Each structure stands twice: as C-alpha cells, then as structure tokens.
Coordinates of C-alpha atoms in Angstrom, one line a residue:
Chain N
M1 CA 28.6 49.9 -14.6
I2 CA 27.0 46.9 -16.3
V3 CA 24.4 45.6 -14.0
A4 CA 23.7 41.8 -14.0
D5 CA 21.5 39.6 -11.9
K6 CA 22.1 36.0 -10.8
K7 CA 20.6 33.2 -12.8
P8 CA 18.5 30.6 -11.0
I9 CA 20.8 27.7 -9.9
E10 CA 18.3 25.2 -11.4
E11 CA 19.0 26.7 -14.9
I12 CA 22.8 26.5 -14.4
I13 CA 22.5 22.9 -13.2
Q14 CA 20.6 22.0 -16.3
Q15 CA 23.2 23.5 -18.5
V16 CA 26.3 21.8 -17.0
E17 CA 25.0 18.5 -15.7
A18 CA 26.4 16.6 -18.7
Y19 CA 30.0 17.6 -17.9
R20 CA 32.5 16.2 -15.4
N21 CA 35.0 19.1 -15.0
V22 CA 33.6 22.6 -14.9
L23 CA 35.2 25.9 -14.3
I24 CA 33.3 28.8 -12.7
L25 CA 34.9 32.0 -13.9
G26 CA 34.1 35.2 -12.1
C27 CA 34.9 38.8 -13.0
N28 CA 36.3 41.4 -10.7
E29 CA 34.7 44.4 -12.3
C30 CA 31.0 45.4 -12.7
V31 CA 29.5 42.1 -11.7
T32 CA 31.5 42.1 -8.5
V33 CA 30.0 45.5 -7.6
C34 CA 26.5 44.4 -8.3
E35 CA 27.1 41.2 -6.4
A36 CA 26.2 38.9 -9.2
G37 CA 29.5 37.5 -10.5
G38 CA 32.5 38.3 -8.3
K39 CA 34.8 36.0 -6.4
K40 CA 32.2 35.6 -3.6
E41 CA 29.4 34.7 -6.0
V42 CA 31.7 32.3 -7.7
G43 CA 32.3 30.6 -4.3
I44 CA 28.7 30.4 -3.5
L45 CA 27.7 28.9 -6.9
A46 CA 30.6 26.5 -6.8
S47 CA 29.7 25.3 -3.3
A48 CA 26.0 24.9 -4.2
L49 CA 26.8 23.0 -7.4
R50 CA 29.3 20.7 -5.7
M51 CA 26.7 19.9 -3.1
Y52 CA 24.0 19.3 -5.7
F53 CA 26.0 17.0 -7.8
I54 CA 27.5 15.0 -4.9
N55 CA 24.0 14.7 -3.5
N56 CA 22.9 13.3 -6.8
G57 CA 25.7 10.8 -7.0
K58 CA 27.6 12.5 -9.7
D59 CA 31.3 12.9 -9.6
M60 CA 31.8 16.4 -10.8
R61 CA 34.8 18.6 -10.3
I62 CA 34.1 22.3 -10.0
D63 CA 36.9 24.8 -9.8
E64 CA 36.8 28.5 -9.1
I65 CA 38.8 31.3 -10.7
T66 CA 38.0 35.0 -10.8
L67 CA 39.8 37.2 -13.3
E68 CA 40.4 40.9 -13.1
R69 CA 38.2 41.3 -16.2
Q70 CA 36.8 39.1 -18.9
C71 CA 36.5 41.9 -21.5
D72 CA 40.3 42.2 -22.2
H73 CA 42.6 39.8 -23.9
E74 CA 45.3 40.0 -21.3
Y75 CA 43.2 38.8 -18.5
L76 CA 41.5 36.0 -20.4
E77 CA 44.9 34.8 -21.5
E78 CA 45.7 34.1 -17.9
I79 CA 43.7 30.9 -18.0
R80 CA 45.0 29.6 -21.4
D81 CA 47.3 27.0 -19.7
R82 CA 44.5 25.7 -17.5
I83 CA 41.4 25.8 -19.8
D84 CA 42.0 22.4 -21.3
K85 CA 41.4 20.7 -17.9
Y86 CA 37.8 21.7 -18.1
D87 CA 34.9 20.3 -20.2
A88 CA 32.9 23.6 -19.8
V89 CA 33.0 27.0 -18.3
I90 CA 30.3 28.9 -16.5
S91 CA 31.2 32.6 -16.8
L92 CA 29.7 34.9 -14.2
A93 CA 30.8 37.9 -16.2
C94 CA 28.3 40.1 -18.2
G95 CA 27.3 39.0 -21.7
V96 CA 30.4 40.8 -23.0
G97 CA 32.7 38.7 -21.0
V98 CA 30.9 35.5 -21.9
Q99 CA 31.1 36.3 -25.6
F100 CA 34.8 37.3 -25.4
M101 CA 35.6 34.1 -23.6
A102 CA 33.7 32.1 -26.3
E103 CA 35.6 33.9 -29.1
K104 CA 38.9 33.3 -27.5
Y105 CA 38.4 29.6 -26.6
L106 CA 36.6 28.4 -29.6
S107 CA 36.2 24.7 -28.7
K108 CA 35.2 25.2 -25.1
P109 CA 31.5 25.4 -24.2
I110 CA 30.8 28.6 -22.3
Y111 CA 27.6 29.1 -20.3
P112 CA 26.4 32.4 -18.8
G113 CA 25.9 32.3 -15.0
V114 CA 24.2 35.7 -14.8
N115 CA 21.5 37.7 -16.7
T116 CA 23.0 40.9 -18.0
C117 CA 20.5 43.6 -17.4
F118 CA 21.5 47.2 -18.1
L119 CA 24.0 50.1 -17.6
G120 CA 23.2 51.5 -14.2
V121 CA 24.0 52.7 -10.7
T122 CA 23.9 51.3 -7.2
D123 CA 21.0 53.3 -5.8
K124 CA 21.6 51.6 -2.5
R125 CA 22.8 48.2 -1.5
G126 CA 20.7 45.7 -3.3
L127 CA 19.0 48.2 -5.6
W128 CA 20.4 48.9 -9.0
T129 CA 18.7 51.2 -11.5
E130 CA 19.2 52.0 -15.2
R131 CA 20.8 55.2 -16.3
C132 CA 22.2 54.7 -19.8
Q133 CA 21.3 52.8 -23.0
A134 CA 24.5 53.5 -24.8
C135 CA 22.7 55.2 -27.7
G136 CA 26.0 56.5 -29.0
Q137 CA 25.0 60.2 -29.1
C138 CA 24.8 61.7 -25.6
I139 CA 22.2 64.4 -25.1
L140 CA 22.7 64.9 -21.4
A141 CA 24.1 68.4 -21.9
N142 CA 20.7 69.5 -23.0
T143 CA 18.5 67.5 -20.6
A144 CA 20.0 68.7 -17.3
G145 CA 22.0 65.6 -16.9
I146 CA 19.0 63.3 -16.9
C147 CA 18.7 60.9 -19.8
P148 CA 15.2 60.6 -21.4
I149 CA 16.5 57.7 -23.6
S150 CA 17.1 55.4 -20.7
R151 CA 14.7 56.7 -18.1
C152 CA 11.6 57.5 -20.1
A153 CA 9.6 54.5 -21.1
K154 CA 8.9 56.0 -24.5
R155 CA 12.5 57.3 -24.9
I156 CA 10.7 60.6 -25.7
L157 CA 12.8 63.6 -26.7
N158 CA 10.4 66.4 -26.2
G159 CA 8.5 65.4 -23.1
P160 CA 6.7 64.8 -20.9
C161 CA 3.9 62.9 -22.6
G162 CA 0.3 62.8 -21.5
G163 CA 1.1 59.8 -19.3
S164 CA 3.0 61.8 -16.8
S165 CA 1.0 62.3 -13.6
K166 CA 2.2 63.8 -10.3
G167 CA 5.8 63.2 -11.4
K168 CA 5.3 59.5 -12.1
C169 CA 5.1 57.5 -15.3
E170 CA 1.8 55.9 -16.4
I171 CA 3.5 52.5 -16.8
N172 CA 4.3 52.2 -13.1
K173 CA 3.3 54.5 -10.3
D174 CA 6.7 53.9 -8.6
L175 CA 8.6 55.1 -11.7
D176 CA 9.7 58.7 -11.9
C177 CA 8.7 60.5 -15.1
A178 CA 12.1 61.3 -16.6
W179 CA 10.8 64.5 -18.1
Q180 CA 9.5 65.7 -14.8
L181 CA 12.9 65.1 -13.4
I182 CA 14.4 67.1 -16.3
V183 CA 12.1 70.0 -15.8
D184 CA 12.7 70.0 -12.0
R185 CA 16.4 70.1 -12.5
L186 CA 16.3 72.7 -15.3
K187 CA 14.3 74.9 -12.9
A188 CA 16.9 74.3 -10.1
L189 CA 19.7 75.2 -12.5
G190 CA 17.8 78.3 -13.7
R191 CA 17.9 77.0 -17.2
M192 CA 14.2 76.7 -18.1
D193 CA 14.9 78.5 -21.4
D194 CA 16.6 75.2 -22.5
Y195 CA 13.3 73.5 -22.1
E196 CA 11.8 75.6 -24.9
K197 CA 14.4 74.3 -27.4
L198 CA 12.9 71.5 -29.3
F199 CA 15.0 68.4 -30.1
S200 CA 15.0 67.4 -33.8
I201 CA 14.6 63.8 -34.8
K202 CA 17.4 61.8 -33.2
D203 CA 19.9 59.9 -35.4
W204 CA 19.4 56.4 -34.2
S205 CA 22.1 54.9 -36.4
T206 CA 24.5 55.2 -33.5
D207 CA 22.1 53.2 -31.4
R208 CA 21.3 49.5 -32.1
A209 CA 19.4 50.5 -35.2
G210 CA 22.7 50.7 -37.0
G211 CA 23.6 47.1 -36.2
P212 CA 26.5 46.1 -33.9
R213 CA 28.7 49.0 -33.2
K214 CA 32.4 49.7 -32.8
V215 CA 34.6 52.5 -31.7
V216 CA 37.8 53.1 -33.7
R217 CA 40.4 55.3 -32.1
E218 CA 43.5 55.4 -34.3
D219 CA 45.1 57.9 -32.0
V220 CA 45.5 55.2 -29.3
Q221 CA 46.2 52.3 -31.5
I222 CA 49.7 50.9 -31.4
Chain D
M1 CA 26.7 27.8 35.9
R2 CA 28.4 24.6 34.6
L3 CA 25.6 24.0 32.2
S4 CA 25.9 21.2 29.8
Y5 CA 25.0 21.1 26.1
P6 CA 25.3 18.3 23.5
S7 CA 28.9 17.4 22.6
S8 CA 27.9 17.2 18.9
I9 CA 28.1 21.0 18.7
K10 CA 31.3 22.6 17.6
I11 CA 31.5 26.3 18.4
I12 CA 33.1 28.7 15.9
R13 CA 33.6 32.1 17.5
V14 CA 33.1 35.2 15.5
P15 CA 33.4 38.8 16.8
C16 CA 29.7 39.4 15.7
T17 CA 27.2 37.3 13.9
G18 CA 27.5 40.0 11.2
K19 CA 30.8 38.3 10.3
V20 CA 29.0 35.1 9.4
D21 CA 28.9 34.7 5.6
I22 CA 26.7 32.4 3.5
L23 CA 30.0 30.9 2.3
H24 CA 30.9 29.9 5.9
I25 CA 27.6 28.0 6.1
L26 CA 27.9 26.3 2.7
R27 CA 31.5 25.3 3.4
A28 CA 30.5 23.8 6.7
F29 CA 28.0 21.5 4.9
E30 CA 30.6 20.7 2.2
K31 CA 32.9 19.6 5.0
G32 CA 30.3 17.3 6.4
A33 CA 28.4 19.3 9.0
D34 CA 24.8 18.0 9.6
G35 CA 23.5 21.4 10.6
V36 CA 24.6 25.0 11.2
Y37 CA 23.1 27.5 13.5
A38 CA 24.1 31.0 14.4
V39 CA 23.6 32.5 17.9
G40 CA 23.5 36.3 17.8
C41 CA 22.5 39.0 20.2
M42 CA 18.9 40.0 20.7
E43 CA 17.5 42.0 17.8
G44 CA 18.0 45.6 18.6
D45 CA 20.9 44.9 20.9
C46 CA 23.7 44.5 18.3
H47 CA 26.8 46.5 19.4
F48 CA 27.4 47.1 15.7
N49 CA 23.7 48.0 15.1
S50 CA 22.9 45.5 12.3
G51 CA 25.2 42.5 12.6
N52 CA 22.5 40.1 13.8
F53 CA 20.0 41.3 11.2
R54 CA 22.7 40.7 8.5
A55 CA 23.3 37.2 9.9
R56 CA 19.6 36.4 9.8
K57 CA 19.3 37.4 6.2
R58 CA 22.4 35.3 5.3
M59 CA 21.0 32.3 7.2
E60 CA 17.8 32.8 5.2
Q61 CA 19.8 32.9 1.9
A62 CA 21.6 29.7 2.9
R63 CA 18.3 28.1 3.8
K64 CA 16.9 28.8 0.3
L65 CA 20.1 27.6 -1.4
L66 CA 20.3 24.4 0.6
N67 CA 16.7 23.6 -0.2
T68 CA 17.5 24.1 -3.9
V69 CA 20.5 21.7 -3.9
G70 CA 18.6 19.1 -1.9
V71 CA 20.4 19.4 1.5
G72 CA 17.4 20.8 3.4
G73 CA 17.1 24.4 4.5
E74 CA 15.8 23.3 7.9
R75 CA 19.3 22.4 8.8
V76 CA 20.2 26.0 9.3
Q77 CA 18.8 28.3 12.0
M78 CA 19.4 31.7 13.5
F79 CA 18.9 32.1 17.3
N80 CA 19.0 35.3 19.3
L81 CA 19.8 35.6 22.9
S82 CA 21.4 37.8 25.4
S83 CA 25.1 37.0 26.1
A84 CA 24.2 36.7 29.8
D85 CA 21.6 34.0 29.1
G86 CA 23.6 30.8 29.5
P87 CA 20.6 28.5 30.2
R88 CA 19.0 29.6 26.9
F89 CA 22.2 29.0 25.0
A90 CA 22.2 25.4 26.3
E91 CA 18.5 25.1 25.5
Y92 CA 19.0 26.2 21.9
A93 CA 21.9 23.8 21.6
R94 CA 19.7 20.9 22.7
E95 CA 16.9 22.1 20.4
M96 CA 19.2 22.2 17.4
D97 CA 20.8 18.9 18.3
Q98 CA 17.4 17.2 18.6
R99 CA 16.3 18.7 15.3
I100 CA 19.3 17.5 13.4
R101 CA 19.0 14.0 15.0
D102 CA 15.4 13.9 13.9
L103 CA 16.5 14.9 10.3
G104 CA 19.3 12.4 10.3
P105 CA 22.8 12.9 8.8
S106 CA 23.4 15.5 6.1
P107 CA 22.8 13.9 2.7
I108 CA 26.2 15.5 1.6
K109 CA 28.0 13.6 4.3
M110 CA 26.3 10.4 3.4
A111 CA 27.1 10.9 -0.3
M112 CA 30.7 11.7 0.5
K113 CA 31.1 8.6 2.5
K114 CA 29.5 6.5 -0.3
A115 CA 31.9 8.1 -2.8
A116 CA 35.0 7.5 -0.7

C-alpha cells in the first residue's frame, strides 16, 4: 500500500485559516490502513480544527467526508454536487488523491493533509516499512523476493557493498542489509547458484529517470 | 458505602477503557465539557489484557492535541483503580473536579457562548 504520515496540525491550520468553509476529505484505502487519512483521522482533524478556530474567535465551518478512493473518477464524482459549498478542501489521501482531486476540481484549492512516504507494509501496528520503489522492472524473481532497489540504501544490484557489517547497513545499525537478506534467503531456498549470476546495468528509463510514467492497457480499455 | 462525589461529573460507562477513543474525548470538549478523565482498572489487571494501556495512550494523544489547539492538555487525565475501590473513585472525582475548577471553564465552551 501507499504509506503516508500525518502532517502537523499547525501546518494545516496555516494553510486553511483564510477560508470559512472547509471540507476534510478522507480516503478509505491505503491511508486508512496506515492510520493517516481514513474516516477516523478525518474526524480527529476536523474536531481539532473546529476547536482551534472557535477558540481563536473564527467562524469556520468544517465538514467531513470520506470517499472509497480518491484515485478513481467515479468516487471523486460523488462530491461534485457538494463541492461548491466549500472554499477549500483538505485531502487526507496520498499525493495521488490530492492531485486527482485538484485535476478534477480546477477552481477549488486543495491542500494535502498527510505526507505521502512510500510503498510499504505494516510491519506491526504503528510501524510501516518500505518495500517497493515502483521502478517499473521487477527483479524480485532473481533476488529471492527481496528488493535491493527499495531496501538497499545504494539500490545496488550486485551486493552487498563494503558497508555491510554483521547483516546491517552502514548508514544505520538498525537497518538490515538488503543483500544480506537476499543471500540468507537464497541459502534457505537452496538457490545460491543464482547469487553467482551478475546483474547487467539496469534500464532506469522505467523508473523516474524516464519522467512521469503511464501504463497503457488497450486490452482492458472500453 | 454511600460515598459522595462532585455532581459536576457525568459518567459515561464503557465496557472497558480500551473502548475509549480519542474522538470521544475531542467530541466531549466540542460539546462543552470542561475536562475529561478516564478511570480504568489497575495496570496489569485488565480483563482484556491491554485495554487500560490503550486508553492511557489515547488520553496522551488527546492531551497533545488539546495543547496544540489551545484547549489545554491538563484537562484530560487517566486514572487507574480497582473496581472495588469506591473511596478512591470518589477521591479521584474530587481531585479532577478541583483541578478543572482551578483551570476555569473550557475555552471552547466560553468561545461557543460568546459566538451564540
């Protein structure tokens, strides 16, 4: 999922204090799972903002809506009949949702309520860690299911480097060396022969190096 | 025991303090409460193992948030006691009542009155 983290309330207050009618728009998908932008976080933020503004003598109306998703037309369309009531929207979706919202409602100021961080997993409640950088050319088949692009600080393809010590990375002693994990898993799978195969230079054009990307699937287009 | 405690306190019963959510606390202030406290079982005695620890964390979150929005985090508090300890329940109620009286009415309540 896309992992996001809450923005400080002070930052959000600064962004919206000039408005009178504000909508806080949550998303039921990834940001709900990582407890940053779901219905509950919308409620908490709305309550906090209402209290802040009333406490500061400002008549501010703050409404709450949480959509199924903010990255699909059909769900964003659900608020078309209500959007004109608001001067601005705080979207608690990831950066994708915020941008799609901005594209769809051109004249409506949209502010992000979360910091979008990475593609990752819930390691445990309250701890999310990165697993994928969406490089566009998955090599997990050859790295025992562990991604050196997202989990190695150097994104190194033929590792480990000299900074690997006792299974940890030199940039942080709490960070596992991705290549140590790969080697350990290759051993467990009895596939250490694969470790001898060298990766050639990766084509980074499918990563961000090639500019904004798109996937075109004519087979599913209507 | 027929113990008395301040009449300012409105009790909201929950099956376990683990049920108490930060939203419940914030909404109470939005509706004009001057303070909110949760009374849970002794730490380590939770029938559901971690309910009172969860409540403590949520009260702490609420405290931080209320400080940020200018309501005052000292208006929320978590207490732990045994369910058989009535005198201490009354004591905590008096303690909280006195604390809130010293702090005065919630600024939210005052602002709402002014706006009305």
